[in-house]
mmCIF file of N, CA and C in Angstrom:
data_model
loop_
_atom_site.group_PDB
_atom_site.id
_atom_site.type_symbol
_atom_site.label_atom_id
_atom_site.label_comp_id
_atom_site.label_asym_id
_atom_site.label_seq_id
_atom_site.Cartn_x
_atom_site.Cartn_y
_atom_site.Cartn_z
ATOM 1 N N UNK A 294 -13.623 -39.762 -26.463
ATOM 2 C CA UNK A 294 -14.433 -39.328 -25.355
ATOM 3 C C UNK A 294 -15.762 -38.823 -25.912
ATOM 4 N N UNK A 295 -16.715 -39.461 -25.212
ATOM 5 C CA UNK A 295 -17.932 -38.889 -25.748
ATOM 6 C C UNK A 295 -18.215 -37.139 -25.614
ATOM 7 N N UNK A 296 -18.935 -36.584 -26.575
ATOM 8 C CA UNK A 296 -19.653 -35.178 -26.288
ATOM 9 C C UNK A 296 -20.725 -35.547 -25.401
ATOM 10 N N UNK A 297 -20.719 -34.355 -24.679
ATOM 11 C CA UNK A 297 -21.347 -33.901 -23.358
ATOM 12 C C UNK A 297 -22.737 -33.305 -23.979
ATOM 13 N N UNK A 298 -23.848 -33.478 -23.891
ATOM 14 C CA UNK A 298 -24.993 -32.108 -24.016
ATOM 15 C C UNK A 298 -25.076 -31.123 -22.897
ATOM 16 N N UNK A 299 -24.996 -30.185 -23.234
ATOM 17 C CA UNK A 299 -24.758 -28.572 -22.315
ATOM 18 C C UNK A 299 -26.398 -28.467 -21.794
ATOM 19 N N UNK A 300 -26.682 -28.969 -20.351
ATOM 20 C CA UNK A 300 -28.206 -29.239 -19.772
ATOM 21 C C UNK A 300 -28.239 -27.725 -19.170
ATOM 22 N N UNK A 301 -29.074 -27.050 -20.102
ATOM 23 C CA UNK A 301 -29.639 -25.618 -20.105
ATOM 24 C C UNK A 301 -30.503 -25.492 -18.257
ATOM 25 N N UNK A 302 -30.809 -26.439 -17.649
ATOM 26 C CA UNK A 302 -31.409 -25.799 -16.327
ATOM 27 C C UNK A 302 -30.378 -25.711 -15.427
ATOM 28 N N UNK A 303 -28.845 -26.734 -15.643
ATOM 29 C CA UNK A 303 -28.082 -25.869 -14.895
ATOM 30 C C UNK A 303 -27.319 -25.027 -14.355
ATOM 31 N N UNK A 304 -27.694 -24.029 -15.494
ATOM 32 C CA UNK A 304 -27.536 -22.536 -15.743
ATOM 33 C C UNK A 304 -27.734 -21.822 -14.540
ATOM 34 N N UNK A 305 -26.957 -21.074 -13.942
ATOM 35 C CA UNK A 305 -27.344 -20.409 -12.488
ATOM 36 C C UNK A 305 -27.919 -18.837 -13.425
ATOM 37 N N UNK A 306 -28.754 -18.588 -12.807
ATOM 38 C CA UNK A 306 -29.227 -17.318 -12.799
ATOM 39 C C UNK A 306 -28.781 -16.431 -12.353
ATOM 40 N N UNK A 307 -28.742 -15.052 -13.761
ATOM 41 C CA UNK A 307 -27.510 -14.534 -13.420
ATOM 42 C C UNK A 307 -28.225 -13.272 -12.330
ATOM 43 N N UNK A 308 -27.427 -12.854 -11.547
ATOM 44 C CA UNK A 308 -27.847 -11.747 -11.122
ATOM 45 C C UNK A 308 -27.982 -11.587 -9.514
ATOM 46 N N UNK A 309 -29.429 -10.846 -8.932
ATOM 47 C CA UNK A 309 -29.866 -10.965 -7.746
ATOM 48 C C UNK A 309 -29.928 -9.435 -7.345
ATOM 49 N N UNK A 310 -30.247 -8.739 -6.108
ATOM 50 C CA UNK A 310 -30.770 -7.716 -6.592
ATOM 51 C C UNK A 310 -30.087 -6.516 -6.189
ATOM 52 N N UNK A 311 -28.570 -6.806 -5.647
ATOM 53 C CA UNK A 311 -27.704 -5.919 -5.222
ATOM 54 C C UNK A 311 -26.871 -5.857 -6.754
ATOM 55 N N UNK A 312 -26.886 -6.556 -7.783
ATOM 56 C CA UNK A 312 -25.921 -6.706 -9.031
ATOM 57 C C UNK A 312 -25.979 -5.570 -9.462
ATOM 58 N N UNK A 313 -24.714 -4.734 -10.248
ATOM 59 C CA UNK A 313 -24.805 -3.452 -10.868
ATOM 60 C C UNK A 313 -25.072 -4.078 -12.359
ATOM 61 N N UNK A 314 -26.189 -3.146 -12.608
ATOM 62 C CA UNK A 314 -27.036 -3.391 -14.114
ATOM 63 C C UNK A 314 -27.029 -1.725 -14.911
ATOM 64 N N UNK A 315 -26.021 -2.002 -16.331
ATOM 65 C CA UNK A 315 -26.465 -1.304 -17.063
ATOM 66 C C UNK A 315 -27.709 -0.309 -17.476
ATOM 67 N N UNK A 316 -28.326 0.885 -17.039
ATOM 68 C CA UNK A 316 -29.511 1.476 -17.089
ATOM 69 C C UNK A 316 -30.221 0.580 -15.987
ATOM 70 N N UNK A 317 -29.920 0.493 -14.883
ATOM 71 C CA UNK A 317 -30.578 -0.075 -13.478
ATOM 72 C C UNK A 317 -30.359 0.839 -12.710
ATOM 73 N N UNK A 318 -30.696 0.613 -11.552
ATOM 74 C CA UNK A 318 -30.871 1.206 -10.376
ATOM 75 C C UNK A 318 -29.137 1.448 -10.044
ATOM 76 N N UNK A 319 -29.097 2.945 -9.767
ATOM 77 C CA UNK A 319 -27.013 3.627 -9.189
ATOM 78 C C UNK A 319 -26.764 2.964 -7.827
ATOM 79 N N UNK A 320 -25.478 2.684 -8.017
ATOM 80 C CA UNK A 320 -24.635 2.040 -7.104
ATOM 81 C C UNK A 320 -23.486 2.994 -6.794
ATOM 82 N N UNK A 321 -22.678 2.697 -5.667
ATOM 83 C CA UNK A 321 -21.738 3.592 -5.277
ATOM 84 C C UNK A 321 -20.227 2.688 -5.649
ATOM 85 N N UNK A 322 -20.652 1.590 -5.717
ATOM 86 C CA UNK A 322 -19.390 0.971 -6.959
ATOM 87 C C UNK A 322 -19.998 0.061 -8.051
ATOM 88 N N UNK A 323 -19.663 1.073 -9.186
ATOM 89 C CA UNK A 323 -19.917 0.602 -9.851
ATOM 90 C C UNK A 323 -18.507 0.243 -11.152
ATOM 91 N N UNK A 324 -18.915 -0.072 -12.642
ATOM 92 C CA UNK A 324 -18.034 -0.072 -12.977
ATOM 93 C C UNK A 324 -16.175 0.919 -12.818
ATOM 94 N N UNK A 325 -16.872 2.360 -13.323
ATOM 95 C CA UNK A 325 -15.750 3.343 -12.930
ATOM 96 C C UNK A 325 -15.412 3.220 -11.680
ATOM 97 N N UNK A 326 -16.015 3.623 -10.341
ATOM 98 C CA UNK A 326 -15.100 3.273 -8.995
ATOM 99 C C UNK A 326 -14.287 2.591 -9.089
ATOM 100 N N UNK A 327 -14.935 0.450 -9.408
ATOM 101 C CA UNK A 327 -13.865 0.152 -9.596
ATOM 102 C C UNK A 327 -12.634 -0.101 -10.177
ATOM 103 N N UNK A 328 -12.717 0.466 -11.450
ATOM 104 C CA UNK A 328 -11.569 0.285 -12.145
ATOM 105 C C UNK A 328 -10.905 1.289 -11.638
ATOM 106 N N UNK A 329 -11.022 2.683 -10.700
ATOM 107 C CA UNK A 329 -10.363 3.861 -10.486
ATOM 108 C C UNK A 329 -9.172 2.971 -8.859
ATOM 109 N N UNK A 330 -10.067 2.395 -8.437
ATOM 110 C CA UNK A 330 -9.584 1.207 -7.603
ATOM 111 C C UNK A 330 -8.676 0.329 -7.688
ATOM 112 N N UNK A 331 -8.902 -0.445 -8.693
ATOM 113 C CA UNK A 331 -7.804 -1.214 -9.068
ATOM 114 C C UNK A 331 -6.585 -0.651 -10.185
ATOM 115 N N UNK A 332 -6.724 0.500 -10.742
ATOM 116 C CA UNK A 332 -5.714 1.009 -10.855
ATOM 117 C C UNK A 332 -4.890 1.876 -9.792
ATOM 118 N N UNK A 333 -5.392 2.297 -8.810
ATOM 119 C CA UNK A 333 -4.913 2.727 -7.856
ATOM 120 C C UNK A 333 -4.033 1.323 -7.020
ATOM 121 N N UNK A 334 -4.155 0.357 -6.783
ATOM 122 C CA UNK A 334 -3.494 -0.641 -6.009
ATOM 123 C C UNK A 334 -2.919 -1.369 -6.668
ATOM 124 N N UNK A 335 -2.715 -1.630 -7.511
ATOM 125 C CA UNK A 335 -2.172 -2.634 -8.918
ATOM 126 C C UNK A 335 -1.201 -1.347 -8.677
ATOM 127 N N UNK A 336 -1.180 -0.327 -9.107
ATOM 128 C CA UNK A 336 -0.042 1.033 -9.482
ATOM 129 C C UNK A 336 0.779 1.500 -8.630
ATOM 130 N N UNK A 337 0.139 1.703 -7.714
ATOM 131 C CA UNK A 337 0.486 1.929 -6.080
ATOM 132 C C UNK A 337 0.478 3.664 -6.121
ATOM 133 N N UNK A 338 -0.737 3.875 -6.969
ATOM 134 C CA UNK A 338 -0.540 5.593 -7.159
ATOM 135 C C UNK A 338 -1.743 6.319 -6.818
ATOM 136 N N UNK A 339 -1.553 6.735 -5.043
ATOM 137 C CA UNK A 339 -2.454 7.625 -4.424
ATOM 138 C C UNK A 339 -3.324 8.758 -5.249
ATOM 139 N N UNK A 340 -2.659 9.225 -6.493
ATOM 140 C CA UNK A 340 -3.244 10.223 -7.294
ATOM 141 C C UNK A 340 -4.711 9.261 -7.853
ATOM 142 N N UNK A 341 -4.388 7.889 -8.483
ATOM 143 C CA UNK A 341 -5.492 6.865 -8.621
ATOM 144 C C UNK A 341 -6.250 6.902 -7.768
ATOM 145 N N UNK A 342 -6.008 6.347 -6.491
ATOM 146 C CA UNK A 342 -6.896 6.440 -5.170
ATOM 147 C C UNK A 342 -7.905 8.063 -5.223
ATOM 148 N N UNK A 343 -6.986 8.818 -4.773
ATOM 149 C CA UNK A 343 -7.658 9.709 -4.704
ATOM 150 C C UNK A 343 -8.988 10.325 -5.709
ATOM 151 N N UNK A 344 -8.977 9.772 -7.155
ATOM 152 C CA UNK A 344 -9.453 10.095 -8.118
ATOM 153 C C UNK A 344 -11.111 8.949 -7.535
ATOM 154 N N UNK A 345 -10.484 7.929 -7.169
ATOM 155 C CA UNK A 345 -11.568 7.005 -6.887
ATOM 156 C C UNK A 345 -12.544 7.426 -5.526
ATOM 157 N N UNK A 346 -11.880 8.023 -4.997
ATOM 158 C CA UNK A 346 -12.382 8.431 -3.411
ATOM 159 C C UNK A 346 -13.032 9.716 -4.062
ATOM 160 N N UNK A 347 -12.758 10.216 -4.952
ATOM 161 C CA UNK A 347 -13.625 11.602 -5.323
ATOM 162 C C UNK A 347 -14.945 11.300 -6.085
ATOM 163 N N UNK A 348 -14.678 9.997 -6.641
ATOM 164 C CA UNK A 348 -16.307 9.374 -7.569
ATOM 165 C C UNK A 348 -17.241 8.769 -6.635
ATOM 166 N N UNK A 349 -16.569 8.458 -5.392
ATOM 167 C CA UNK A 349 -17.404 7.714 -4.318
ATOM 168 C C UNK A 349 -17.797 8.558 -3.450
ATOM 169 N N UNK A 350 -17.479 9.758 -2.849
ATOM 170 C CA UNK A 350 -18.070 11.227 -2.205
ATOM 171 C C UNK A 350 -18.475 11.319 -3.069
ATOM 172 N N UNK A 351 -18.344 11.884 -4.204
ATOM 173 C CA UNK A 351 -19.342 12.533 -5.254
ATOM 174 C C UNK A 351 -21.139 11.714 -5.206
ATOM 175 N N UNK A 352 -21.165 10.595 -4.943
ATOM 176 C CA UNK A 352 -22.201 9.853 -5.232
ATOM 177 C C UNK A 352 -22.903 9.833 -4.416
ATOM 178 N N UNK A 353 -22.232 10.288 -2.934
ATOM 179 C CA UNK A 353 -22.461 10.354 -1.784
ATOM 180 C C UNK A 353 -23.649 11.575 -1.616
ATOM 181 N N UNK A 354 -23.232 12.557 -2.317
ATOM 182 C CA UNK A 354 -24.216 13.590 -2.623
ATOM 183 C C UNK A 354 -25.292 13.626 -3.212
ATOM 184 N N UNK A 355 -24.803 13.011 -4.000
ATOM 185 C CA UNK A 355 -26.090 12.492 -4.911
ATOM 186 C C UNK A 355 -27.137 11.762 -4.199
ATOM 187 N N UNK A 356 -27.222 11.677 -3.016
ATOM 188 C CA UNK A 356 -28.439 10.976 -1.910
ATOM 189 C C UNK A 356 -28.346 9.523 -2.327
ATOM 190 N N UNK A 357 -27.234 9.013 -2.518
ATOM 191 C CA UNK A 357 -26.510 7.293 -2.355
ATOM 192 C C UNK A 357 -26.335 6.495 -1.280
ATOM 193 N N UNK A 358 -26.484 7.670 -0.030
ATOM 194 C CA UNK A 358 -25.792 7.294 1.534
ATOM 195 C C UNK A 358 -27.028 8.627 2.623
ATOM 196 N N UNK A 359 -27.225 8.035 3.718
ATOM 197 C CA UNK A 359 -27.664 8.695 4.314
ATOM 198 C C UNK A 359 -26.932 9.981 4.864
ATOM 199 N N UNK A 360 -25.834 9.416 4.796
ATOM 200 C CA UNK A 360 -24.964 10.528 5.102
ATOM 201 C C UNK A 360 -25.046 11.809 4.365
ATOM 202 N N UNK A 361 -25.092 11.513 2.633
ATOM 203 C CA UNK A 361 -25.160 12.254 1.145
ATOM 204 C C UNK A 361 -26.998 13.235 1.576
ATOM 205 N N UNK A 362 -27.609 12.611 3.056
ATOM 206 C CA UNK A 362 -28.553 13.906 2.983
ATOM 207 C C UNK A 362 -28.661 14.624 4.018
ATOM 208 N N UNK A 363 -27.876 14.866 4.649
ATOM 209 C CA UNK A 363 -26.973 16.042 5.819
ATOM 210 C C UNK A 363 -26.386 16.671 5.214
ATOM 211 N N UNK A 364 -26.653 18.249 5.749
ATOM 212 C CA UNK A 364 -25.483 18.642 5.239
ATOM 213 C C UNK A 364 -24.159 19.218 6.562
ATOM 214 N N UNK A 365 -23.224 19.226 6.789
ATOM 215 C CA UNK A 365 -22.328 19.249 7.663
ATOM 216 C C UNK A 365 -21.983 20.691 7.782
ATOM 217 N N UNK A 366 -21.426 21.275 9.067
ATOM 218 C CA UNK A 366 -20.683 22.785 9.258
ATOM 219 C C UNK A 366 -19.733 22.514 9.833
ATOM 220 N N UNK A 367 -18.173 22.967 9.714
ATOM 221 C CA UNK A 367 -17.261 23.243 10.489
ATOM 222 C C UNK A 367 -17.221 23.587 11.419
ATOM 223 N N UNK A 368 -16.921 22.966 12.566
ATOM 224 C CA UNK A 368 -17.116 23.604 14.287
ATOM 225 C C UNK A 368 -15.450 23.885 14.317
ATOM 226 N N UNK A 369 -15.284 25.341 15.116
ATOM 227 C CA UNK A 369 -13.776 25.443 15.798
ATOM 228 C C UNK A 369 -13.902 24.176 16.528
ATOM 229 N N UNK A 370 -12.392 23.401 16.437
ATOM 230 C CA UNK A 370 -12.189 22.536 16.947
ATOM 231 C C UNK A 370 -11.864 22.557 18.715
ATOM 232 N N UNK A 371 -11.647 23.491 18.971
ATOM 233 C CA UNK A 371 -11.805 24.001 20.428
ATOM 234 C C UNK A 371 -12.762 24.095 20.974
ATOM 235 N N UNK A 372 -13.788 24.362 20.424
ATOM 236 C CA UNK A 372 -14.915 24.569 21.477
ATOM 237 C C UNK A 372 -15.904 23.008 21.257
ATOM 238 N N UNK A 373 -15.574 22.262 20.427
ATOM 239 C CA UNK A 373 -15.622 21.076 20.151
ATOM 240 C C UNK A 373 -15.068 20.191 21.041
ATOM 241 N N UNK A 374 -13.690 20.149 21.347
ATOM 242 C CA UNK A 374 -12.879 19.478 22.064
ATOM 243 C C UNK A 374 -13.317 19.809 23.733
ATOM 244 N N UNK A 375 -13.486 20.845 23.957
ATOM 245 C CA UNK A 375 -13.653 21.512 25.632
ATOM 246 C C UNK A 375 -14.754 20.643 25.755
ATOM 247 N N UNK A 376 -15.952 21.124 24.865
ATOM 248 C CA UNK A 376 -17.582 20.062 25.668
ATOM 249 C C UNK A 376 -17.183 18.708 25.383
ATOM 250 N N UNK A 377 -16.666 18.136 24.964
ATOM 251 C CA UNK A 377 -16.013 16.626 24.791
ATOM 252 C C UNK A 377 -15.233 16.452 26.324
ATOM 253 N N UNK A 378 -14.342 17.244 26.315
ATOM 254 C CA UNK A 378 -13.625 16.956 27.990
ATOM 255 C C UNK A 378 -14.889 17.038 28.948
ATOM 256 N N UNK A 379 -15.389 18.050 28.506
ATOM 257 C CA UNK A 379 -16.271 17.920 30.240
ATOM 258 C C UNK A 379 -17.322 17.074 30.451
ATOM 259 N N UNK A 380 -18.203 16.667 28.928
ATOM 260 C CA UNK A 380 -18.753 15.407 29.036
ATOM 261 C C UNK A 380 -17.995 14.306 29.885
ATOM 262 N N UNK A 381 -16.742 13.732 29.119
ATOM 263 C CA UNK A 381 -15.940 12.968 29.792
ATOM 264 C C UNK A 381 -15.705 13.352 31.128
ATOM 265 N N UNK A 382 -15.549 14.287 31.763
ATOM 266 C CA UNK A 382 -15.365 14.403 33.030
ATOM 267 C C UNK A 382 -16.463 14.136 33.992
ATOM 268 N N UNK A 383 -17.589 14.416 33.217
ATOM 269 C CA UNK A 383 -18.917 14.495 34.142
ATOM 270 C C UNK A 383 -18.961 12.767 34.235
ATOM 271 N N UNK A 384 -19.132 12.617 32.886
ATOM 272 C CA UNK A 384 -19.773 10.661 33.071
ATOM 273 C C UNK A 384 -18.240 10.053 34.097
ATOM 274 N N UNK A 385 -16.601 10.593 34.243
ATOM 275 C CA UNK A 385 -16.317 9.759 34.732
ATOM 276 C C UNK A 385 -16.442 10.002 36.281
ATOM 277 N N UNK A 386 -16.858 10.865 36.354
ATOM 278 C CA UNK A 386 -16.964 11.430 38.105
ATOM 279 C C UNK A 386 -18.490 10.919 38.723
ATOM 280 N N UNK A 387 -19.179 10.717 37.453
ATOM 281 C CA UNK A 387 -20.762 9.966 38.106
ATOM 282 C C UNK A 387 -20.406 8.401 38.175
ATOM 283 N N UNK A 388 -19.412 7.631 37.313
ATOM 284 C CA UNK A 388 -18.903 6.469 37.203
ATOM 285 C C UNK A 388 -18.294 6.509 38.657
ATOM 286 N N UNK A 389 -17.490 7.515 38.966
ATOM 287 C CA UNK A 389 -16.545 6.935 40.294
ATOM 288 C C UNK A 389 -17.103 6.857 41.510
ATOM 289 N N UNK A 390 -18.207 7.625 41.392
ATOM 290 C CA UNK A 390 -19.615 8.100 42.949
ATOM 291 C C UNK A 390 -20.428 6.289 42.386
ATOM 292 N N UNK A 391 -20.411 6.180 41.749
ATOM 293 C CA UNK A 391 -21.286 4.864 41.575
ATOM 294 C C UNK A 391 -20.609 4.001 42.546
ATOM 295 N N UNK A 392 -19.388 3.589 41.524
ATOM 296 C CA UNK A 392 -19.046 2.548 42.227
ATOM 297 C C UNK A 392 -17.868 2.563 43.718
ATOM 298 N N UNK A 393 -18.106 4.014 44.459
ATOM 299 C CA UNK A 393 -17.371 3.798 45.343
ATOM 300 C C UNK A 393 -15.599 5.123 45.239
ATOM 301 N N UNK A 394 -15.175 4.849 43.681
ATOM 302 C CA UNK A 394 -14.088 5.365 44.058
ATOM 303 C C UNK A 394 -13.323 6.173 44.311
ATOM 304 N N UNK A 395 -12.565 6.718 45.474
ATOM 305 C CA UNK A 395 -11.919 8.099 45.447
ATOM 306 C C UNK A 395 -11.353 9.151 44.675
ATOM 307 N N UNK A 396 -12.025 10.181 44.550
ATOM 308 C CA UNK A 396 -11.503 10.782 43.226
ATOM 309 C C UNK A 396 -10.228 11.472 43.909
#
């Protein structure tokens, strides 16, 4: 069988501009995530998971996510839940005057 010559242009170019690069621009998976990942599911050991879910919040802070530049407060979940009902009550009682139906 004849040798082949290895035609150097049809080489795909490696990369593009979401690729995780060594001393490049941080990603929120990068190498460690995922290997914390796939040892977590290959293992089936939530302690893995969890270790991986703590490198991916962590990064989150690090202003990775829009989310990572809020910062959040604990609301009692009661007084949370009450203006949630009465929202819901208001929009469904303006819903039922709309279209007619007897409350």
């Amino acid at each position: 069988m004849p040798v082949q010559k290895k035609d150097e242009s049809a080489d795909l170019e490696i990369g593009g501009s979401y690729r995780w690069r060594r001393n490049g621009e941080a990603h929120m998976l990068n190498p460690a995530t995922i290997a914390k990942l796939q040892v977590a599911t290959r293992q089936n050991k939530y302690e893995s998971y969890e270790e991986f879910a703590k490198l991916v919040n962590d990064q989150s802070r690090q202003l990775m996510t829009i989310r990572g530049m809020f910062s959040f407060t604990d609301l009692d979940p009661y007084q949370l839940r009450g203006r949630a009902l009465d929202c819901n009550r208001k929009a469904l009682q303006n819903r039922c005057n709309v279209t007619g139906i007897n409350q």
